[in-house]
Tab-separated table of C-alpha atoms and ligand atoms in Angstrom:
chain	number	residue	atom	x	y	z
A	1	MET	CA	89.672	149.302	151.288
A	2	ALA	CA	86.449	148.648	151.329
A	3	CYS	CA	82.886	149.088	149.574
A	4	LYS	CA	81.627	153.218	150.900
A	5	LYS	CA	78.770	153.678	148.476
A	6	PHE	CA	75.061	150.780	149.402
A	7	LEU	CA	72.412	151.212	146.543
A	8	THR	CA	68.900	149.569	148.687
A	9	LEU	CA	66.835	147.732	146.841
A	10	ASN	CA	63.076	148.156	146.982
A	11	ASN	CA	63.212	144.830	150.079
A	12	GLY	CA	65.494	146.999	152.060
A	13	LEU	CA	68.351	144.807	150.849
A	14	LYS	CA	71.486	146.607	150.489
A	15	MET	CA	73.909	146.150	147.787
A	16	PRO	CA	77.233	146.964	148.019
A	17	SER	CA	78.052	149.657	144.803
A	18	ILE	CA	80.919	147.690	143.582
A	19	GLY	CA	81.341	143.621	142.831
A	20	ILE	CA	83.311	141.969	141.386
A	21	GLY	CA	82.987	140.739	138.040
A	22	THR	CA	83.426	136.892	136.757
A	23	TRP	CA	83.036	136.102	133.242
A	24	MET	CA	85.412	134.328	131.675
A	25	ALA	CA	87.454	133.918	134.278
A	26	PRO	CA	88.594	130.245	134.667
A	27	ASP	CA	88.542	128.066	137.276
A	28	HIS	CA	92.489	128.936	138.922
A	29	GLU	CA	92.005	132.397	137.917
A	30	ILE	CA	88.655	133.101	139.173
A	31	GLU	CA	90.383	131.264	142.961
A	32	ALA	CA	92.921	133.327	143.215
A	33	ALA	CA	91.383	136.832	141.967
A	34	LEU	CA	88.495	135.602	144.802
A	35	ASP	CA	90.337	135.454	147.510
A	36	LEU	CA	92.063	137.929	146.799
A	37	ALA	CA	89.054	140.162	146.732
A	38	LEU	CA	87.809	139.763	149.520
A	39	LYS	CA	90.906	140.591	151.435
A	40	VAL	CA	90.850	143.398	149.709
A	41	GLY	CA	87.192	144.469	150.842
A	42	TYR	CA	84.990	142.938	148.308
A	43	ARG	CA	82.084	141.571	149.057
A	44	HIS	CA	80.189	141.470	146.071
A	45	ILE	CA	79.964	138.627	143.398
A	46	ASP	CA	78.587	138.521	140.064
A	47	ALA	CA	77.896	134.377	139.542
A	48	ALA	CA	76.076	132.582	136.454
A	49	PRO	CA	76.410	129.374	136.079
A	50	VAL	CA	77.179	130.427	132.364
A	51	TYR	CA	80.343	131.765	132.929
A	52	LEU	CA	81.035	128.028	134.451
A	53	ASN	CA	82.943	128.423	137.397
A	54	GLU	CA	81.050	128.176	140.405
A	55	LYS	CA	82.619	125.322	141.927
A	56	ALA	CA	85.383	127.497	141.819
A	57	ILE	CA	83.792	130.549	143.418
A	58	GLY	CA	82.541	127.940	145.360
A	59	ARG	CA	85.219	126.867	147.487
A	60	VAL	CA	86.482	130.430	148.390
A	61	LEU	CA	83.555	131.447	150.058
A	62	LYS	CA	83.146	128.021	151.773
A	63	LYS	CA	86.756	128.608	153.003
A	64	TRP	CA	86.146	132.434	153.415
A	65	LEU	CA	83.014	131.381	155.704
A	66	ASP	CA	83.984	128.024	157.513
A	67	SER	CA	86.768	130.087	159.193
A	68	ASN	CA	85.215	132.987	160.544
A	69	GLN	CA	87.305	135.677	158.257
A	70	ILE	CA	83.695	137.247	157.481
A	71	LYS	CA	79.705	136.761	157.192
A	72	ARG	CA	77.001	135.401	154.863
A	73	GLU	CA	74.966	138.727	155.587
A	74	ASP	CA	78.193	140.741	154.379
A	75	LEU	CA	78.271	139.173	151.354
A	76	PHE	CA	76.208	139.958	148.145
A	77	ILE	CA	76.155	137.860	146.047
A	78	THR	CA	74.255	137.101	142.716
A	79	THR	CA	73.544	134.583	139.980
A	80	LYS	CA	71.719	134.147	137.447
A	81	LEU	CA	68.645	131.554	135.693
A	82	PRO	CA	70.802	130.806	131.636
A	83	PRO	CA	69.050	131.048	128.895
A	84	PRO	CA	68.762	127.243	128.867
A	85	ALA	CA	66.497	126.712	131.886
A	86	ASN	CA	64.668	130.070	131.128
A	87	ARG	CA	62.027	128.526	131.626
A	88	PRO	CA	59.590	128.294	134.367
A	89	SER	CA	59.594	123.869	135.150
A	90	CYS	CA	63.381	124.836	135.272
A	91	VAL	CA	63.320	127.525	137.891
A	92	GLU	CA	63.985	125.861	141.256
A	93	LYS	CA	66.199	122.928	140.894
A	94	THR	CA	69.109	125.814	138.370
A	95	LEU	CA	69.064	127.833	141.206
A	96	ARG	CA	69.137	124.888	143.947
A	97	ASN	CA	72.128	123.916	141.699
A	98	SER	CA	74.056	127.171	141.666
A	99	LEU	CA	73.303	127.171	145.049
A	100	ASN	CA	75.038	123.315	145.721
A	101	ASP	CA	78.141	124.645	142.913
A	102	LEU	CA	78.387	128.405	145.338
A	103	GLN	CA	77.952	125.940	148.887
A	104	LEU	CA	75.701	128.453	149.924
A	105	SER	CA	71.738	127.833	150.833
A	106	TYR	CA	71.305	130.832	149.729
A	107	VAL	CA	72.492	134.026	146.951
A	108	ASP	CA	71.138	137.413	147.847
A	109	MET	CA	69.862	138.134	144.101
A	110	TYR	CA	68.817	135.414	141.262
A	111	LEU	CA	68.647	136.931	137.606
A	112	ILE	CA	66.605	135.966	134.624
A	113	HIS	CA	69.952	135.959	132.523
A	114	THR	CA	68.370	136.898	129.297
A	115	PRO	CA	64.589	137.402	128.069
A	116	PHE	CA	65.078	135.274	125.267
A	117	SER	CA	65.474	131.063	125.835
A	118	VAL	CA	66.937	128.274	123.871
A	119	PRO	CA	66.773	124.695	124.076
A	120	GLU	CA	67.536	122.815	127.402
A	121	THR	CA	70.416	120.980	126.355
A	122	GLY	CA	72.068	120.131	129.002
A	123	GLY	CA	75.536	120.702	127.189
A	124	ASP	CA	76.190	123.569	124.156
A	125	PHE	CA	73.370	126.183	123.130
A	126	GLU	CA	71.790	123.664	120.679
A	127	ARG	CA	72.826	124.850	116.483
A	128	ASP	CA	70.791	124.496	113.571
A	129	ALA	CA	71.970	122.993	110.096
A	130	ASN	CA	73.071	126.935	108.916
A	131	GLY	CA	74.691	127.426	112.223
A	132	ASP	CA	71.817	129.678	113.620
A	133	ILE	CA	71.321	128.725	117.793
A	134	VAL	CA	68.062	127.803	118.078
A	135	ILE	CA	65.704	129.494	120.014
A	136	ASP	CA	62.937	128.979	121.695
A	137	PRO	CA	60.146	131.321	120.897
A	138	THR	CA	57.151	130.385	123.671
A	139	THR	CA	59.386	132.304	126.555
A	140	ASP	CA	56.573	134.149	128.902
A	141	HIS	CA	58.283	136.607	131.754
A	142	ILE	CA	55.298	136.319	133.453
A	143	GLU	CA	55.320	132.745	133.510
A	144	ILE	CA	58.447	132.512	134.746
A	145	TRP	CA	58.014	135.872	137.003
A	146	LYS	CA	56.181	133.687	139.899
A	147	THR	CA	58.552	130.626	140.009
A	148	MET	CA	60.881	133.825	140.751
A	149	GLU	CA	59.478	135.016	143.237
A	150	LYS	CA	58.261	131.377	145.002
A	151	MET	CA	62.271	131.340	145.299
A	152	VAL	CA	62.570	134.019	147.724
A	153	GLU	CA	59.365	132.126	149.882
A	154	LEU	CA	61.197	129.261	149.974
A	155	GLY	CA	64.445	131.220	151.624
A	156	LEU	CA	66.650	130.214	148.230
A	157	THR	CA	67.203	133.939	147.086
A	158	LYS	CA	66.361	137.398	149.103
A	159	SER	CA	65.624	139.205	145.724
A	160	ILE	CA	64.913	139.109	141.670
A	161	GLY	CA	65.854	140.709	138.658
A	162	ILE	CA	66.482	140.196	134.986
A	163	SER	CA	69.355	141.220	132.895
A	164	ASN	CA	69.092	142.794	129.489
A	165	PHE	CA	65.994	143.199	129.297
A	166	ASN	CA	63.975	146.234	127.552
A	167	LYS	CA	62.376	149.224	127.900
A	168	LYS	CA	58.849	146.808	126.644
A	169	GLN	CA	59.531	143.738	128.399
A	170	ILE	CA	61.066	145.636	131.462
A	171	GLN	CA	56.823	147.589	131.194
A	172	ARG	CA	55.304	144.032	130.941
A	173	LEU	CA	56.825	142.943	133.540
A	174	LEU	CA	55.565	145.753	135.738
A	175	ASP	CA	52.188	145.608	135.003
A	176	ASN	CA	52.439	142.129	135.426
A	177	SER	CA	54.098	141.277	139.103
A	178	LYS	CA	53.545	141.432	142.262
A	179	THR	CA	56.661	141.048	143.763
A	180	LYS	CA	58.576	144.252	141.285
A	181	PRO	CA	62.378	143.774	140.811
A	182	SER	CA	64.547	145.247	142.808
A	183	ASN	CA	67.631	145.230	139.788
A	184	LEU	CA	68.303	145.362	136.496
A	185	GLN	CA	71.365	144.439	135.380
A	186	ILE	CA	72.706	145.962	131.406
A	187	GLU	CA	75.494	146.462	129.543
A	188	LEU	CA	76.541	150.231	130.669
A	189	HIS	CA	79.402	152.174	130.195
A	190	LEU	CA	80.409	155.537	128.807
A	191	TYR	CA	80.095	154.844	124.831
A	192	PHE	CA	76.068	153.118	126.366
A	193	GLN	CA	74.573	155.311	128.597
A	194	GLN	CA	71.494	153.510	128.493
A	195	ASN	CA	69.860	156.637	130.257
A	196	GLU	CA	66.776	155.747	128.666
A	197	LEU	CA	66.395	152.924	130.941
A	198	VAL	CA	67.489	154.089	133.938
A	199	ASP	CA	65.307	156.501	134.545
A	200	LEU	CA	62.814	154.078	133.708
A	201	CYS	CA	64.484	151.712	136.750
A	202	LYS	CA	64.471	155.286	139.126
A	203	ALA	CA	61.392	155.642	138.538
A	204	ASN	CA	59.960	152.592	139.497
A	205	ASN	CA	63.015	151.877	142.333
A	206	ILE	CA	64.752	149.275	140.823
A	207	VAL	CA	68.018	149.450	140.812
A	208	VAL	CA	70.054	148.977	137.880
A	209	THR	CA	73.846	147.271	138.025
A	210	ALA	CA	76.561	148.320	135.112
A	211	TYR	CA	77.992	145.529	132.924
A	212	SER	CA	81.145	145.461	130.815
A	213	PRO	CA	81.715	148.735	132.546
A	214	LEU	CA	84.911	149.622	131.026
A	215	GLY	CA	83.834	148.088	127.966
A	216	SER	CA	83.982	144.203	128.094
A	217	ARG	CA	87.429	143.073	126.230
A	218	GLY	CA	85.935	140.136	126.518
A	219	ILE	CA	82.728	140.822	124.658
A	220	VAL	CA	84.677	141.988	121.880
A	221	ASP	CA	87.002	139.117	121.580
A	222	LEU	CA	83.918	136.217	121.807
A	223	LYS	CA	81.839	138.987	118.299
A	224	LYS	CA	85.547	138.718	116.271
A	225	SER	CA	85.806	134.896	116.766
A	226	ALA	CA	82.314	134.326	116.158
A	227	GLY	CA	83.133	136.344	112.864
A	228	VAL	CA	80.789	138.475	113.569
A	229	LYS	CA	81.805	142.223	112.571
A	230	CYS	CA	83.087	144.995	115.863
A	231	GLU	CA	83.807	147.933	116.449
A	232	SER	CA	86.432	147.938	119.521
A	233	ILE	CA	86.000	150.774	121.931
A	234	ASN	CA	88.953	151.426	124.355
A	235	LEU	CA	87.442	153.650	126.587
A	236	ILE	CA	90.516	153.918	129.130
A	237	GLU	CA	91.398	155.432	126.273
A	238	ASN	CA	89.624	158.500	125.888
A	239	PRO	CA	91.073	161.877	125.942
A	240	LYS	CA	88.401	163.635	128.228
A	241	VAL	CA	89.060	160.577	131.217
A	242	LEU	CA	92.785	160.743	130.469
A	243	GLU	CA	92.795	164.714	131.157
A	244	ILE	CA	90.488	163.879	133.963
A	245	ALA	CA	92.120	160.698	135.186
A	246	GLU	CA	95.406	163.559	135.125
A	247	ASN	CA	93.186	165.519	137.308
A	248	HIS	CA	92.809	163.484	139.794
A	249	LYS	CA	95.208	161.338	140.012
A	250	LYS	CA	93.528	158.377	139.165
A	251	THR	CA	93.823	155.918	136.281
A	252	PRO	CA	91.204	155.702	133.502
A	253	ALA	CA	89.301	153.226	134.611
A	254	GLN	CA	88.988	154.871	137.614
A	255	ILE	CA	87.524	157.605	136.325
A	256	LEU	CA	85.222	154.968	134.593
A	257	LEU	CA	83.970	154.213	137.536
A	258	ARG	CA	83.203	156.261	139.605
A	259	TRP	CA	81.019	158.176	136.566
A	260	ILE	CA	78.620	155.120	136.995
A	261	ILE	CA	78.425	154.892	140.667
A	262	GLN	CA	78.142	158.575	140.880
A	263	ARG	CA	74.755	158.290	138.269
A	264	ASP	CA	73.701	155.667	141.622
A	265	VAL	CA	74.252	152.848	139.321
A	266	CYS	CA	75.792	149.885	141.059
A	267	ALA	CA	78.788	148.524	138.793
A	268	ILE	CA	80.647	145.006	138.607
A	269	PRO	CA	83.960	145.354	136.457
A	270	LYS	CA	85.705	142.304	135.923
A	271	SER	CA	89.578	141.644	136.822
A	272	THR	CA	91.074	138.707	137.936
A	273	ASN	CA	94.430	140.888	137.781
A	274	PRO	CA	95.635	141.933	141.025
A	275	GLU	CA	96.449	145.616	140.573
A	276	ARG	CA	93.800	146.334	138.237
A	277	LEU	CA	91.589	144.313	140.467
A	278	GLN	CA	92.749	146.328	143.660
A	279	GLN	CA	92.443	149.867	141.517
A	280	ASN	CA	88.759	149.043	140.706
A	281	LEU	CA	87.093	149.190	144.606
A	282	ASN	CA	89.997	152.117	145.107
A	283	ILE	CA	88.257	155.140	144.742
A	284	TRP	CA	86.342	156.659	146.527
A	285	ASP	CA	88.941	159.034	148.057
A	286	PHE	CA	87.775	161.413	145.030
A	287	GLU	CA	84.970	162.746	143.720
A	288	LEU	CA	84.037	163.920	139.992
A	289	SER	CA	83.123	167.532	139.653
A	290	ASN	CA	78.739	168.156	137.783
A	291	ASP	CA	81.134	169.411	134.566
A	292	GLU	CA	83.636	167.050	134.974
A	293	MET	CA	80.126	164.085	134.770
A	294	SER	CA	78.427	166.169	132.419
A	295	SER	CA	81.100	165.953	130.031
A	296	LEU	CA	81.555	162.585	130.004
A	297	SER	CA	77.993	162.515	129.700
A	298	LYS	CA	78.795	163.560	126.650
A	299	LEU	CA	80.037	161.326	125.037
A	300	ASP	CA	77.739	158.443	124.782
A	301	LYS	CA	78.612	157.168	121.076
A	302	GLY	CA	75.411	154.529	121.579
A	303	ILE	CA	78.044	151.572	120.516
A	304	ARG	CA	76.692	148.266	122.177
A	305	VAL	CA	78.722	145.794	122.419
A	306	CYS	CA	77.063	142.680	124.352
A	307	ASP	CA	74.046	142.386	121.143
A	308	PHE	CA	74.043	139.099	121.345
A	309	SER	CA	74.744	138.813	117.916
A	310	PHE	CA	78.708	136.342	118.448
A	311	PHE	CA	75.072	134.138	118.811
A	312	LYS	CA	74.035	133.844	114.814
A	313	GLY	CA	69.992	133.981	114.592
A	314	MET	CA	69.331	135.895	117.791
A	315	GLU	CA	67.765	138.327	115.329
A	316	LYS	CA	64.876	135.908	114.308
A	317	HIS	CA	63.579	136.380	117.879
A	318	PRO	CA	60.521	137.537	117.888
A	319	GLU	CA	61.222	140.176	120.581
A	320	PHE	CA	64.946	141.264	119.159
A	321	PRO	CA	67.267	143.632	120.021
A	322	TRP	CA	66.429	143.623	123.389
B	1	LIG	N1	74.211	140.209	133.072
B	1	LIG	C1	75.010	140.025	131.361
B	1	LIG	O1	74.459	139.228	130.424
B	1	LIG	C2	76.400	140.384	131.776
B	1	LIG	C3	76.832	140.249	129.921
B	1	LIG	C4	78.560	140.106	130.660
B	1	LIG	C5	78.658	140.653	131.620
B	1	LIG	N2	77.943	140.130	132.740
B	1	LIG	C6	78.870	140.382	134.221
B	1	LIG	O2	79.698	142.046	134.474
B	1	LIG	C7	81.188	141.538	134.598
B	1	LIG	C8	81.915	142.419	133.869
B	1	LIG	O3	81.518	142.928	132.781
B	1	LIG	P1	82.948	142.001	131.916
B	1	LIG	O4	83.331	141.183	132.110
B	1	LIG	O5	81.748	141.941	130.404
B	1	LIG	O6	84.156	143.643	131.322
B	1	LIG	P2	84.974	144.834	131.837
B	1	LIG	O7	84.484	144.009	133.776
B	1	LIG	O8	84.147	145.691	131.183
B	1	LIG	O9	86.438	144.760	131.370
B	1	LIG	C9	86.596	143.525	131.897
B	1	LIG	C10	88.235	143.731	131.445
B	1	LIG	O10	88.657	144.934	131.844
B	1	LIG	C11	89.915	144.857	131.850
B	1	LIG	N3	90.238	145.128	133.350
B	1	LIG	C12	89.600	144.930	134.441
B	1	LIG	N4	90.622	146.154	134.997
B	1	LIG	C13	91.277	147.130	134.689
B	1	LIG	C14	91.815	148.038	134.808
B	1	LIG	N5	91.144	148.661	136.219
B	1	LIG	N6	92.745	148.629	134.049
B	1	LIG	C15	92.265	148.836	132.709
B	1	LIG	N7	91.150	147.170	132.641
B	1	LIG	C16	91.322	146.196	133.241
B	1	LIG	C17	89.950	142.898	132.048
B	1	LIG	O11	91.150	142.360	132.104
B	1	LIG	P3	92.262	141.796	133.888
B	1	LIG	O12	90.867	140.073	133.844
B	1	LIG	O13	92.756	140.994	132.818
B	1	LIG	O14	92.282	142.987	134.348
B	1	LIG	C18	89.052	142.275	131.396
B	1	LIG	O15	89.800	142.510	130.386
B	1	LIG	C19	81.719	140.077	133.915
B	1	LIG	O16	82.362	139.346	134.151
B	1	LIG	C20	79.733	138.802	134.462
B	1	LIG	O17	80.282	139.216	135.699
B	1	LIG	C21	77.128	140.046	132.674
């Protein structure tokens, strides 16, 4: 059940259009899930140090690579520069830490995780007396990007990209960089279709990756626990999705993912459930018709789940919203 569609990056590297997300998966869960994911054909893994499980991911990768069950060049591994390290002086040491934890000598994609930075604390993000997140307002994307380019020269990553950047921030980077970003990772799903950003990226040869492609129950729970009002979005119960799923004898999640893939966008659904994890990769034996694609495209509700409002005070950042 291997991934059958690859997206070619602007440096020629091919990225499998389905990867596995690893956020909100504790060590024991992600180890078992990744082991199964590699068995059933996943080759693209989306990681980040803020998910606090890169060591566990590294243990699974080492087992598979050392036993020659898989070749390094057949894997596509992404990790990210976290907000507390979002400054030029931190890029190399932070990437080297991730490589050490992942037990790899290089990653395939290194992304700037967020357009904002917070002070380097070595632990939890700092809060002020009001409980607001402390932001570092001096973030300079152009200077960070120059250091990201050096990471490619050093062979520590094959490609570099960005995540959660808005149109203005992407354009500024395009206008001021030698190496153009290969990848933009953003929230994208049926109710937040991101047409403008997808068009901007296609026009500039940037592959888009959809995070939270199934609507991310995790972020909704996180927001609720932070006391932020949040609409629950239950994409898999949308009547149109259910109707199309019934027509193709597929699950609603498979329809949601297939709709993304047919837009030439990559998707990184997270599942640590054996059945759902396999389901999410098994989307190659059917195709959505033009009518189905356009009826799904009419369902955009502009509902953004991951607006970082779970970080109280984020709205004070000079470039908010992303
Ligand atoms: N760049 C960023 O800032 C950023 C932000 C958020 C996420 N991400 C990345 O994107 C990945 C995916 O996003 P996400 O984790 O927020 O949300 P998601 O993939 O949209 O949704 C994950 C949730 O859906 C459930 N699920 C998975 N497959 C399913 C299926 N076939 N049917 C029904 N439910 C299913 C999962 O539960 P089970 O595990 O129990 O199946 C989990 O609760 C993350 O893991 C992370 O790698 C990046």
